[in-house]
mmCIF file with all atom_site columns, C-alpha atoms in Angstrom:
data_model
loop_
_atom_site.group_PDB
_atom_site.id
_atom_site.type_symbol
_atom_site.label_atom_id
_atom_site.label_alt_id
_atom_site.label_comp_id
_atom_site.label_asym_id
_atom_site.label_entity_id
_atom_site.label_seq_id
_atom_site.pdbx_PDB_ins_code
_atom_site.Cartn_x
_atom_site.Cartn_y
_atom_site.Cartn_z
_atom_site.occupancy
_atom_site.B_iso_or_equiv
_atom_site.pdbx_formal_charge
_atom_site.auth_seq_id
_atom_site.auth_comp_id
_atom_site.auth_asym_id
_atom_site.auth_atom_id
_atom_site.pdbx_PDB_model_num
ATOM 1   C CA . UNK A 1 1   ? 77.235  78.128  94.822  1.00 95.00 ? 1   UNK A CA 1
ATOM 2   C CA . UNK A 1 2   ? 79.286  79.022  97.450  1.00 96.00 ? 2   UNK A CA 1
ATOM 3   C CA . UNK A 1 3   ? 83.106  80.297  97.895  1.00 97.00 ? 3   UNK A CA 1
ATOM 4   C CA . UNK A 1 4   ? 85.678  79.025  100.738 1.00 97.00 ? 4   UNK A CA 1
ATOM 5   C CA . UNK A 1 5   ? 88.144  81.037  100.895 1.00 98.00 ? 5   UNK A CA 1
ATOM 6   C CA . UNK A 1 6   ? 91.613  80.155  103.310 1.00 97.00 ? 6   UNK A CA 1
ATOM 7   C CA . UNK A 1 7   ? 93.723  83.302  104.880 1.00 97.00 ? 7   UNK A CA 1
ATOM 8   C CA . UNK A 1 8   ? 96.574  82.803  106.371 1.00 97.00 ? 8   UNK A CA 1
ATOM 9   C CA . UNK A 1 9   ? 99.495  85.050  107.577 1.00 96.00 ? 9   UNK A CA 1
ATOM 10  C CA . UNK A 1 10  ? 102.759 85.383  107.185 1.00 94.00 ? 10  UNK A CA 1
ATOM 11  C CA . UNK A 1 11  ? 103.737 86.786  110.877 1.00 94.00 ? 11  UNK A CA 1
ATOM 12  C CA . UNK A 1 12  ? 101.882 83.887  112.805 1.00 93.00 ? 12  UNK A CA 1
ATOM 13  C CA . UNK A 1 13  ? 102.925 80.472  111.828 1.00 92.00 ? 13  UNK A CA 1
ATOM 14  C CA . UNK A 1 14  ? 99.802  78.336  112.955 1.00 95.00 ? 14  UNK A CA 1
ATOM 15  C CA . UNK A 1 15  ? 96.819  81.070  111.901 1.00 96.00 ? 15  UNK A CA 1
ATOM 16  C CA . UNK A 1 16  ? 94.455  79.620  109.538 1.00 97.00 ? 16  UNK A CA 1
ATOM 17  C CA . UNK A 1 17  ? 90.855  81.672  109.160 1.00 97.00 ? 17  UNK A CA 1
ATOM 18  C CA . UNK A 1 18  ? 88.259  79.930  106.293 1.00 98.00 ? 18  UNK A CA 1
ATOM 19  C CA . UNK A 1 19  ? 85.254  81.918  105.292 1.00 98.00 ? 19  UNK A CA 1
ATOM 20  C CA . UNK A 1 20  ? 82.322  80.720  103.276 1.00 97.00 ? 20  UNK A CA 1
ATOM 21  C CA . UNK A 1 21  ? 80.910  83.354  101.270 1.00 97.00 ? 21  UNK A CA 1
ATOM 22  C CA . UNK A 1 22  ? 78.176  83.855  98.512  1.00 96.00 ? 22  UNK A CA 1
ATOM 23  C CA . UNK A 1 23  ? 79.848  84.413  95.702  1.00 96.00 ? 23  UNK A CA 1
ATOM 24  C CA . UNK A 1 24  ? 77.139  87.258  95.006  1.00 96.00 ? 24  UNK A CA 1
ATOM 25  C CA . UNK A 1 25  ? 78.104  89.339  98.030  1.00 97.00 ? 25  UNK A CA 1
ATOM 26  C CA . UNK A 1 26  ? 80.303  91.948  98.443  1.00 96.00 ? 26  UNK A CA 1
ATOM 27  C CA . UNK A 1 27  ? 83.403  92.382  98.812  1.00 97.00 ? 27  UNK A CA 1
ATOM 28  C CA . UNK A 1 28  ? 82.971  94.596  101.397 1.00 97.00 ? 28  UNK A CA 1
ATOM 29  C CA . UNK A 1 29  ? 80.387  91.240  103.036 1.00 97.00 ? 29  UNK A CA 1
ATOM 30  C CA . UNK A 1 30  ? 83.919  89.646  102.879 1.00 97.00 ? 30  UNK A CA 1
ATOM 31  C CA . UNK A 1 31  ? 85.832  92.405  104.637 1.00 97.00 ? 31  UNK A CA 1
ATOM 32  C CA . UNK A 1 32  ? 83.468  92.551  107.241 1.00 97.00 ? 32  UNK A CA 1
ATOM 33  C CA . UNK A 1 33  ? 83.602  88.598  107.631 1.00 97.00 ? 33  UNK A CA 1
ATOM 34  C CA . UNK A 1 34  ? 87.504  88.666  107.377 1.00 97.00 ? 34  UNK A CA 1
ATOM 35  C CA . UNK A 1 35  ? 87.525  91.733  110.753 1.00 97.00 ? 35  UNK A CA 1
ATOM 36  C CA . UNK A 1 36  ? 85.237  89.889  112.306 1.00 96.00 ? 36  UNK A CA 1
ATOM 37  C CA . UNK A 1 37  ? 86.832  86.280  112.248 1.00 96.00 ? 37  UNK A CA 1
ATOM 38  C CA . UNK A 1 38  ? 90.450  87.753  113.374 1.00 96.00 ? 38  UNK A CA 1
ATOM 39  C CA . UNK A 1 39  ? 88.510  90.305  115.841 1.00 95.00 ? 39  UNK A CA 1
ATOM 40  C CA . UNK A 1 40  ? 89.820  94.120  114.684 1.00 95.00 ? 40  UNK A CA 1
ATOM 41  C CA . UNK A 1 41  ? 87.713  97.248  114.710 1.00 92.00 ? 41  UNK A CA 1
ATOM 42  C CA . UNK A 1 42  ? 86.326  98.086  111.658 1.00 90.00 ? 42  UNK A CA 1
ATOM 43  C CA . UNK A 1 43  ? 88.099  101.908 111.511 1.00 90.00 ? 43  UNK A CA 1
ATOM 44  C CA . UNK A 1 44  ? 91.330  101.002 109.584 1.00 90.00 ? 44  UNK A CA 1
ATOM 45  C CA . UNK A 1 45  ? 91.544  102.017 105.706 1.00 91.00 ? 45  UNK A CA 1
ATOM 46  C CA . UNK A 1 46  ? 92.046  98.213  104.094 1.00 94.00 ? 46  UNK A CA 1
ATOM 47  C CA . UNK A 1 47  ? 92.038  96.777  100.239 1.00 95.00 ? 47  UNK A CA 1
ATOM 48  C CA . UNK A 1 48  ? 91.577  93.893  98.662  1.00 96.00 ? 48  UNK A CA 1
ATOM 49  C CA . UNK A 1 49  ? 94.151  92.609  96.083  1.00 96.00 ? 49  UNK A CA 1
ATOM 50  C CA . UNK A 1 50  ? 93.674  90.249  92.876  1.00 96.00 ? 50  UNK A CA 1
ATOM 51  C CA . UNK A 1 51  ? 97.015  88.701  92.524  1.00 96.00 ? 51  UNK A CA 1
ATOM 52  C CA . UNK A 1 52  ? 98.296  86.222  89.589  1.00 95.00 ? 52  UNK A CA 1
ATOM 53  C CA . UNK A 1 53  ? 100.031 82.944  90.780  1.00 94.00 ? 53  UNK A CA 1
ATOM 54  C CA . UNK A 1 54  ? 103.156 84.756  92.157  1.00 95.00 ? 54  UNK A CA 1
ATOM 55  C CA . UNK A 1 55  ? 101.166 87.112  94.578  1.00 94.00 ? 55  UNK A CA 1
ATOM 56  C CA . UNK A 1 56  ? 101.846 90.043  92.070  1.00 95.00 ? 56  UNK A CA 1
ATOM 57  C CA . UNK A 1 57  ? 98.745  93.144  92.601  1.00 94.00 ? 57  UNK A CA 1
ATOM 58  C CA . UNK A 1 58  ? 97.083  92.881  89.567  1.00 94.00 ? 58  UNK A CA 1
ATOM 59  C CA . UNK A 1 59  ? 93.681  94.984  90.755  1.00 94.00 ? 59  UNK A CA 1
ATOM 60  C CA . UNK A 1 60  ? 92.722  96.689  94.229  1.00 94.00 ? 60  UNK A CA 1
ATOM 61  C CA . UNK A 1 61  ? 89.294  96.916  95.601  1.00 95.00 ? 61  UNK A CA 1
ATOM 62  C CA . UNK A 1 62  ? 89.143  99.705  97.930  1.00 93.00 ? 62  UNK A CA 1
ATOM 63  C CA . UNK A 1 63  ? 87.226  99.995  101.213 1.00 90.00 ? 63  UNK A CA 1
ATOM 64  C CA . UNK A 1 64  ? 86.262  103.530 99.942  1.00 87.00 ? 64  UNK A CA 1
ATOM 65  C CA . UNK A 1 65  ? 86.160  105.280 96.969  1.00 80.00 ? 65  UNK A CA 1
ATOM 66  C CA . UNK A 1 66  ? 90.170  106.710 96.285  1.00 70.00 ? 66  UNK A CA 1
ATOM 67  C CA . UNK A 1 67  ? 90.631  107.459 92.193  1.00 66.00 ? 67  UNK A CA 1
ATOM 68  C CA . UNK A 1 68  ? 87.775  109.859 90.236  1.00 61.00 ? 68  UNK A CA 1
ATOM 69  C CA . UNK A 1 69  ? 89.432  109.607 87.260  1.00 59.00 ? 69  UNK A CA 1
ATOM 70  C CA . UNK A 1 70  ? 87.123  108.043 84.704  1.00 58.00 ? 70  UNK A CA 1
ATOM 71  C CA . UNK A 1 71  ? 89.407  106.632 82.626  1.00 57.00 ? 71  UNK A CA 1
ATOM 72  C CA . UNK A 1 72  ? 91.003  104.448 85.129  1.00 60.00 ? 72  UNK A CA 1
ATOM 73  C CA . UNK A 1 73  ? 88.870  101.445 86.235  1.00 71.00 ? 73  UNK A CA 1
ATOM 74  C CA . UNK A 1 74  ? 88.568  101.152 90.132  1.00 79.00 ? 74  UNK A CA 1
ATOM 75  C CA . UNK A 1 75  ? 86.902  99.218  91.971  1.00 91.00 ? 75  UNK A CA 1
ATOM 76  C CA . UNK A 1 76  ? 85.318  99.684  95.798  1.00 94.00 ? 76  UNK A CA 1
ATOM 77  C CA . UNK A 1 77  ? 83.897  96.811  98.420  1.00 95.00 ? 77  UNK A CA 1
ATOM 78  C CA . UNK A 1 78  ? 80.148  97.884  98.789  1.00 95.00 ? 78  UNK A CA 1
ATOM 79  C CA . UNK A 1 79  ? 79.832  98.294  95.059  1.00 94.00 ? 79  UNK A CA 1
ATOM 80  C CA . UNK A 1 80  ? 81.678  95.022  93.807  1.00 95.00 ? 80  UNK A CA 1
ATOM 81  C CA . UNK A 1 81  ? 80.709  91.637  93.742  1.00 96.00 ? 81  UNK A CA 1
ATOM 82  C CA . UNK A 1 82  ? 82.943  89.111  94.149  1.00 97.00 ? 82  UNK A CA 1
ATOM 83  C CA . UNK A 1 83  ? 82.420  86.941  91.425  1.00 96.00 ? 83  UNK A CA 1
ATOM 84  C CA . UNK A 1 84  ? 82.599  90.121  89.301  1.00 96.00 ? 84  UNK A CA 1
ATOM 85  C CA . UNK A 1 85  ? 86.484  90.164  89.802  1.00 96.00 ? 85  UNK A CA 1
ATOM 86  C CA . UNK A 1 86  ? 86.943  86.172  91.104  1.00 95.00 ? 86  UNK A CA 1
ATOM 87  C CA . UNK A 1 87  ? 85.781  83.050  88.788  1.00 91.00 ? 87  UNK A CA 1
ATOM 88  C CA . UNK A 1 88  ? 88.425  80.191  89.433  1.00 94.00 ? 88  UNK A CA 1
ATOM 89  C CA . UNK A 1 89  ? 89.368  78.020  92.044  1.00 95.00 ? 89  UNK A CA 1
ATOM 90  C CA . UNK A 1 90  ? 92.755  79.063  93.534  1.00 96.00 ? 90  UNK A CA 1
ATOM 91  C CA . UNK A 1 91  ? 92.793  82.394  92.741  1.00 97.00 ? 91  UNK A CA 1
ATOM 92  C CA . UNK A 1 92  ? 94.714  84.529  94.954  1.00 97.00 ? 92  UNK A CA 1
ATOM 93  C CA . UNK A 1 93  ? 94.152  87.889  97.127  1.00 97.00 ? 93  UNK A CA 1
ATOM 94  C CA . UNK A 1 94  ? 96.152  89.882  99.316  1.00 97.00 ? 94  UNK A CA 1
ATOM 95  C CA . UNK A 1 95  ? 93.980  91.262  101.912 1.00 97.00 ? 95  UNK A CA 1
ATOM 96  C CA . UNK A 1 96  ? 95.774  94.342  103.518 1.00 95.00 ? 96  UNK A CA 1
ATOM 97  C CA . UNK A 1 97  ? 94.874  95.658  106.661 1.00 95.00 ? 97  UNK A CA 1
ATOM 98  C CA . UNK A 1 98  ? 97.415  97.586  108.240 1.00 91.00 ? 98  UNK A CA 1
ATOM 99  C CA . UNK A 1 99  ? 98.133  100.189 105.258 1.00 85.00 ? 99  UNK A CA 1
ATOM 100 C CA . UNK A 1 100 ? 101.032 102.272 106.819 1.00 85.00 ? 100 UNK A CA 1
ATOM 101 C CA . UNK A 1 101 ? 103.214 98.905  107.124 1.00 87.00 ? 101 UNK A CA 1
ATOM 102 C CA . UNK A 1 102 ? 101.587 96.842  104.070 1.00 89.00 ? 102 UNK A CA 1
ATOM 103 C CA . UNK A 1 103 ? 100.516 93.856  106.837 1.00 92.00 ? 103 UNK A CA 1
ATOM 104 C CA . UNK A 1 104 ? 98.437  91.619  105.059 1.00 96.00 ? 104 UNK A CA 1
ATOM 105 C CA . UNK A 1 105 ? 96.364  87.862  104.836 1.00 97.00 ? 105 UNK A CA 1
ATOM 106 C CA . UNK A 1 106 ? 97.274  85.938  102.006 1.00 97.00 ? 106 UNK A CA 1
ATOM 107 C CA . UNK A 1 107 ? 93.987  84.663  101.159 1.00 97.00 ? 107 UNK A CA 1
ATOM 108 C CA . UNK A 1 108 ? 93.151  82.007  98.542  1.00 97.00 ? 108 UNK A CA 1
ATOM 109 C CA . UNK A 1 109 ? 89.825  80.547  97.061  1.00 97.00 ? 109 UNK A CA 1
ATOM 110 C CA . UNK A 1 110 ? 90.663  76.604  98.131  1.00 97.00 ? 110 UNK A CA 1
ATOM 111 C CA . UNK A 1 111 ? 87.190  75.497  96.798  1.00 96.00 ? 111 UNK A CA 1
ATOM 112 C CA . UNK A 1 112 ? 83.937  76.526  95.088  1.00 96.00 ? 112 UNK A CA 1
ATOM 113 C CA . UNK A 1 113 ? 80.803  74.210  96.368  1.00 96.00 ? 113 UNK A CA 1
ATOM 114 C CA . UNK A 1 114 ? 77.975  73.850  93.829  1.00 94.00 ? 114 UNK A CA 1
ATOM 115 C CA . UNK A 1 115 ? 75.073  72.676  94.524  1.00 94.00 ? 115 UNK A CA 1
ATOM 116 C CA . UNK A 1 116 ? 74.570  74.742  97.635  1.00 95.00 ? 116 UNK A CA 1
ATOM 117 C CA . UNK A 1 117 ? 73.592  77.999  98.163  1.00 94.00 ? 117 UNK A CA 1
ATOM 118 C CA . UNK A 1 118 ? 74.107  80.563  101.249 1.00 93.00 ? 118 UNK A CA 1
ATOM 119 C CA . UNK A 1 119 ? 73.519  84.327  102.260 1.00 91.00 ? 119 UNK A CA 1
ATOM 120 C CA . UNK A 1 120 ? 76.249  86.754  103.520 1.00 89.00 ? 120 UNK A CA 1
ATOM 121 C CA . UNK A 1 121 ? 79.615  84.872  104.958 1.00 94.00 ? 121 UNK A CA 1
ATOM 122 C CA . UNK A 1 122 ? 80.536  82.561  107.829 1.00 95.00 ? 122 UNK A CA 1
ATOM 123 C CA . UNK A 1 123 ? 83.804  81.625  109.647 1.00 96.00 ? 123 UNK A CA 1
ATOM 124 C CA . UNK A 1 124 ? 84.302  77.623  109.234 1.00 96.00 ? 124 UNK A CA 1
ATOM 125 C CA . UNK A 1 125 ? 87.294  77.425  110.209 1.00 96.00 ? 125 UNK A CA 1
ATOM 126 C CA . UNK A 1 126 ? 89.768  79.351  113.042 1.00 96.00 ? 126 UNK A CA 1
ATOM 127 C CA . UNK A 1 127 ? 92.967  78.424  114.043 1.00 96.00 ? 127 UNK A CA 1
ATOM 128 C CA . UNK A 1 128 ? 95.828  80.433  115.268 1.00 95.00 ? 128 UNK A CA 1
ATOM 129 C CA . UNK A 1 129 ? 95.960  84.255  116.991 1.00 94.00 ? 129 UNK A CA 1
ATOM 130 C CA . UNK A 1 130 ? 95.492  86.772  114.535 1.00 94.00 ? 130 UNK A CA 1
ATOM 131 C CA . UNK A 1 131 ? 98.954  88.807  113.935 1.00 93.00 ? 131 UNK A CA 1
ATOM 132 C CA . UNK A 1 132 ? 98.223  92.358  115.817 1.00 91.00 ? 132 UNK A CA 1
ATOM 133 C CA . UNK A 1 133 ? 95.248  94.997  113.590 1.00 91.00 ? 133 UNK A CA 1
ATOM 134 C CA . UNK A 1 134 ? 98.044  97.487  113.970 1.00 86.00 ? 134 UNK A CA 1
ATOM 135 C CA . UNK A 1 135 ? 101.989 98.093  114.708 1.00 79.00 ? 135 UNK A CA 1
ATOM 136 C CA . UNK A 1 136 ? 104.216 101.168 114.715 1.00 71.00 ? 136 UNK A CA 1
ATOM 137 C CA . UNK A 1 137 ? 107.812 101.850 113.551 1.00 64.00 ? 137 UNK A CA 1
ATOM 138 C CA . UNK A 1 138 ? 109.464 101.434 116.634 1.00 69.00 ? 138 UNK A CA 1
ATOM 139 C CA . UNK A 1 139 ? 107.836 97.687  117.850 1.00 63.00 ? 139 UNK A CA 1
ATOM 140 C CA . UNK A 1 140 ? 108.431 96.965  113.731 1.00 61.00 ? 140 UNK A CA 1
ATOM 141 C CA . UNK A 1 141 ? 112.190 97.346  113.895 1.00 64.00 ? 141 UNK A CA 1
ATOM 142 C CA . UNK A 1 142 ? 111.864 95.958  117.808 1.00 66.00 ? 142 UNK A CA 1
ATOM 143 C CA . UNK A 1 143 ? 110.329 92.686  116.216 1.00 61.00 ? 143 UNK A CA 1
ATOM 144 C CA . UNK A 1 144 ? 112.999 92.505  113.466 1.00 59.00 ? 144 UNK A CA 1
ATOM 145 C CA . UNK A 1 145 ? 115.566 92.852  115.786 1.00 55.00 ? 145 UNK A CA 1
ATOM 146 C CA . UNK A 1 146 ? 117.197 96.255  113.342 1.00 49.00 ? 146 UNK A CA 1
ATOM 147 C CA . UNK A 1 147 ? 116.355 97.941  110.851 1.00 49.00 ? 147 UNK A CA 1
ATOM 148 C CA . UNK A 1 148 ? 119.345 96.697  108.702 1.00 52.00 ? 148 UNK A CA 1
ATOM 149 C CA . UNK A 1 149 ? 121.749 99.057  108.321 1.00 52.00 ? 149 UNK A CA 1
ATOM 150 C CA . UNK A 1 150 ? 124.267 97.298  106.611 1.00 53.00 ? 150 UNK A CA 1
ATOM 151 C CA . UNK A 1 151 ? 127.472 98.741  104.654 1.00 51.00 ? 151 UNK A CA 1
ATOM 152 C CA . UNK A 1 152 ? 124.468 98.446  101.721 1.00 53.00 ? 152 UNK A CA 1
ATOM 153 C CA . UNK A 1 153 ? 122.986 101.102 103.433 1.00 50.00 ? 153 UNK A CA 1
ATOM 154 C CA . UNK A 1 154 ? 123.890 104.046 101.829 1.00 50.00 ? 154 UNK A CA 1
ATOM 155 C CA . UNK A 1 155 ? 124.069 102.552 98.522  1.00 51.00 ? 155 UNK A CA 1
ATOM 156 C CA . UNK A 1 156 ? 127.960 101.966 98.327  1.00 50.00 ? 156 UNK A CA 1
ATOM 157 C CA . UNK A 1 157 ? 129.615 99.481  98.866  1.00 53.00 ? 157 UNK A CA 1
ATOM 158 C CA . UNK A 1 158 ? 133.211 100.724 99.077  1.00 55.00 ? 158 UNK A CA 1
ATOM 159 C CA . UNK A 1 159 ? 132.162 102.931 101.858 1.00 52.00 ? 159 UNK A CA 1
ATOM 160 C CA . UNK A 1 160 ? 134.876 104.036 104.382 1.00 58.00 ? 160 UNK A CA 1
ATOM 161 C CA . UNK A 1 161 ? 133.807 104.951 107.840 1.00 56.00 ? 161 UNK A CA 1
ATOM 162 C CA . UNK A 1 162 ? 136.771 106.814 108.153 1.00 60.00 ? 162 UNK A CA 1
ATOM 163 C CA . UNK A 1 163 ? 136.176 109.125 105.857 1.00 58.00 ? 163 UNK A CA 1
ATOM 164 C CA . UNK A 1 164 ? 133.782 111.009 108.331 1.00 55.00 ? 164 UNK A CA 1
ATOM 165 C CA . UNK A 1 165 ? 134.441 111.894 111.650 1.00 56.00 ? 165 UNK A CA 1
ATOM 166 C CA . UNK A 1 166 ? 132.099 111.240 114.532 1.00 58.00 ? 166 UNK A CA 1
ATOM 167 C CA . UNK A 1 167 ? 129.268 113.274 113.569 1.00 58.00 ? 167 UNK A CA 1
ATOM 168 C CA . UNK A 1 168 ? 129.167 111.962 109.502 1.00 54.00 ? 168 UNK A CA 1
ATOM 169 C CA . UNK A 1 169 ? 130.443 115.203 108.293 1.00 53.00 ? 169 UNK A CA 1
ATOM 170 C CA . UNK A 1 170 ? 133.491 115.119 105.677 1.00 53.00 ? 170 UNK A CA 1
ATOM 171 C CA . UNK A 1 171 ? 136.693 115.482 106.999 1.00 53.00 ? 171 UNK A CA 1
ATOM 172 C CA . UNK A 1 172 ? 138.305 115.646 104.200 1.00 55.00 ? 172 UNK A CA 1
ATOM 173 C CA . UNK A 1 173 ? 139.300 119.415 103.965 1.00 53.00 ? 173 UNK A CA 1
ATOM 174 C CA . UNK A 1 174 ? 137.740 120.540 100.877 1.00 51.00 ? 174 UNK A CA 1
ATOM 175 C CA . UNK A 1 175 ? 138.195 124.357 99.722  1.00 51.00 ? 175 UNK A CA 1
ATOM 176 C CA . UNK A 1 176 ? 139.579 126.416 103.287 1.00 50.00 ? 176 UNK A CA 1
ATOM 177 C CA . UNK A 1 177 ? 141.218 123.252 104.371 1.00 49.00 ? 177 UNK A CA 1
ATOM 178 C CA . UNK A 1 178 ? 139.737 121.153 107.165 1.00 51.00 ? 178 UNK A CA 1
ATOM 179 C CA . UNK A 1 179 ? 138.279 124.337 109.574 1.00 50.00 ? 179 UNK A CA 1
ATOM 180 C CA . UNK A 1 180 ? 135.562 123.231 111.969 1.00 51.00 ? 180 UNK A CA 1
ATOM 181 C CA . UNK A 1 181 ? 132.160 124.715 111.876 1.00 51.00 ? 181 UNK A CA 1
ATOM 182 C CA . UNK A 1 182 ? 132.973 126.355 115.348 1.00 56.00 ? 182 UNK A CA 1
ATOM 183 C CA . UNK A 1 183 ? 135.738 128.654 113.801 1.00 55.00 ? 183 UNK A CA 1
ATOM 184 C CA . UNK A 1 184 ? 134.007 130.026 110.990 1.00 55.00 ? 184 UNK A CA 1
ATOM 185 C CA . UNK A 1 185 ? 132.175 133.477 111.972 1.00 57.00 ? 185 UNK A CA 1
ATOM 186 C CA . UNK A 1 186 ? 129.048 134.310 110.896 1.00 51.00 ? 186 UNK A CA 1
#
C-alpha cells in the first residue's frame, strides 16, 4: 500500500508538492521528504498536525520529544508511524514549519494505492516555489502591507484620539489638575 499525499500553501498560489510514502514509515520519513521536496535545512523545530474536515488541530506529532507528562498522550516523528495516527483517504494535516509565525502546508492524503508497495518517500509531483523556510516580524507586516491597527485596536470602539495628547498620555487632568510631567519635582 502506498500513501499520496498533496501539500499545498496558502502564501504561493500555484505550489503543489505530492509525496508517495509507505504508509509504515515515519512520520519523521515524511518530514524529511516534505524539507527535501520544498528545499529548507533541516534545523527548524516543525510538527505535524491531524486536523478534522475544518483544519481544526486535533493531535501534534512533534519533531522532538516536548511533554513528559505520562498522562498526556504525545506523539514524536521518529517514533510514530503514519498509519498509526492516519487510516482514511482525505484526511487532513497541517504541516508547520516556521513555528514563531505558525507558516504552514496544508497537506491532504488525495489517495491510498493498494496493490503496490514502496520503501521510504518520493516527490511525484512539484509545482510552484516553495513560500520562504523562514520570515521575521518586520518583512511579515512589510508583506501585509500593516499590521492593522484599526480603531479595533485597543479594544474600543468609541475611542477618541483626542482624549490623549501627542504622546498617548491622558490629558484629562485627573487629581492636581492637568500638570505636565516636567513640573512635578522629584
Amino acid at each position: 500500500m502506498i500513501y499520496r499525499f498533496t501539500l499545498i500553501s496558502d502564501e504561493v498560489d500555484d505550489f503543489v508538492r505530492e509525496i508517495q510514502i509507505d504508509p509504515e514509515a515515519t512520520f519523521y520519513d515524511f518530514h524529511e521528504a516534505i524539507v527535501k521536496s520544498v528545499g529548507y535545512t533541516n534545523d527548524q523545530m516543525t510538527s505535524f498536525f491531524i486536523c478534522d474536515d475544518d483544519w481544526e488541530k486535533e493531535k501534534e506529532i512533534t519533531l522532538e520529544e516536548m511533554d513528559d507528562n505520562p498522562e498526556m498522550d504525545s506523539w514524536v516523528m521518529k517514533d510514530t508511524t503514519i498509519s498509526e495516527l492516519i487510516e482514511d483517504e482525505k484526511q487532513k494535516l497541517l504541516y508547520v514549519f516556521d513555528y514563531m509565525t505558525e507558516r504552514c502546508f496544508f497537506i491532504e492524503l488525495s489517495e491510498i494505492i493498494t496493490g503496490k508497495e514502496m520503501k521510504g518517500a518520493k516527490c511525484t509531483k512539484k509545482e510552484g516555489d516553495a513560500p520562504k523556510q523562514t520570515i521575521d516580524f518586520e518583512e511579515m507586516a512589510a508583506n501585509s502591507g500593516s499590521l492593522d491597527l484599526d480603531e479595533n485596536f485597543y479594544g474600543d470602539q468609541d475611542f477618541d484620539l483626542e482624549e490623549f495628547d501627542q504622546e498617548g498620555f491622558d490629558m484629562g487632568g485627573g487629581e492636581g489638575g492637568a500638570a505636565s510631567f516636567e513640573e512635578e519635582k522629584f
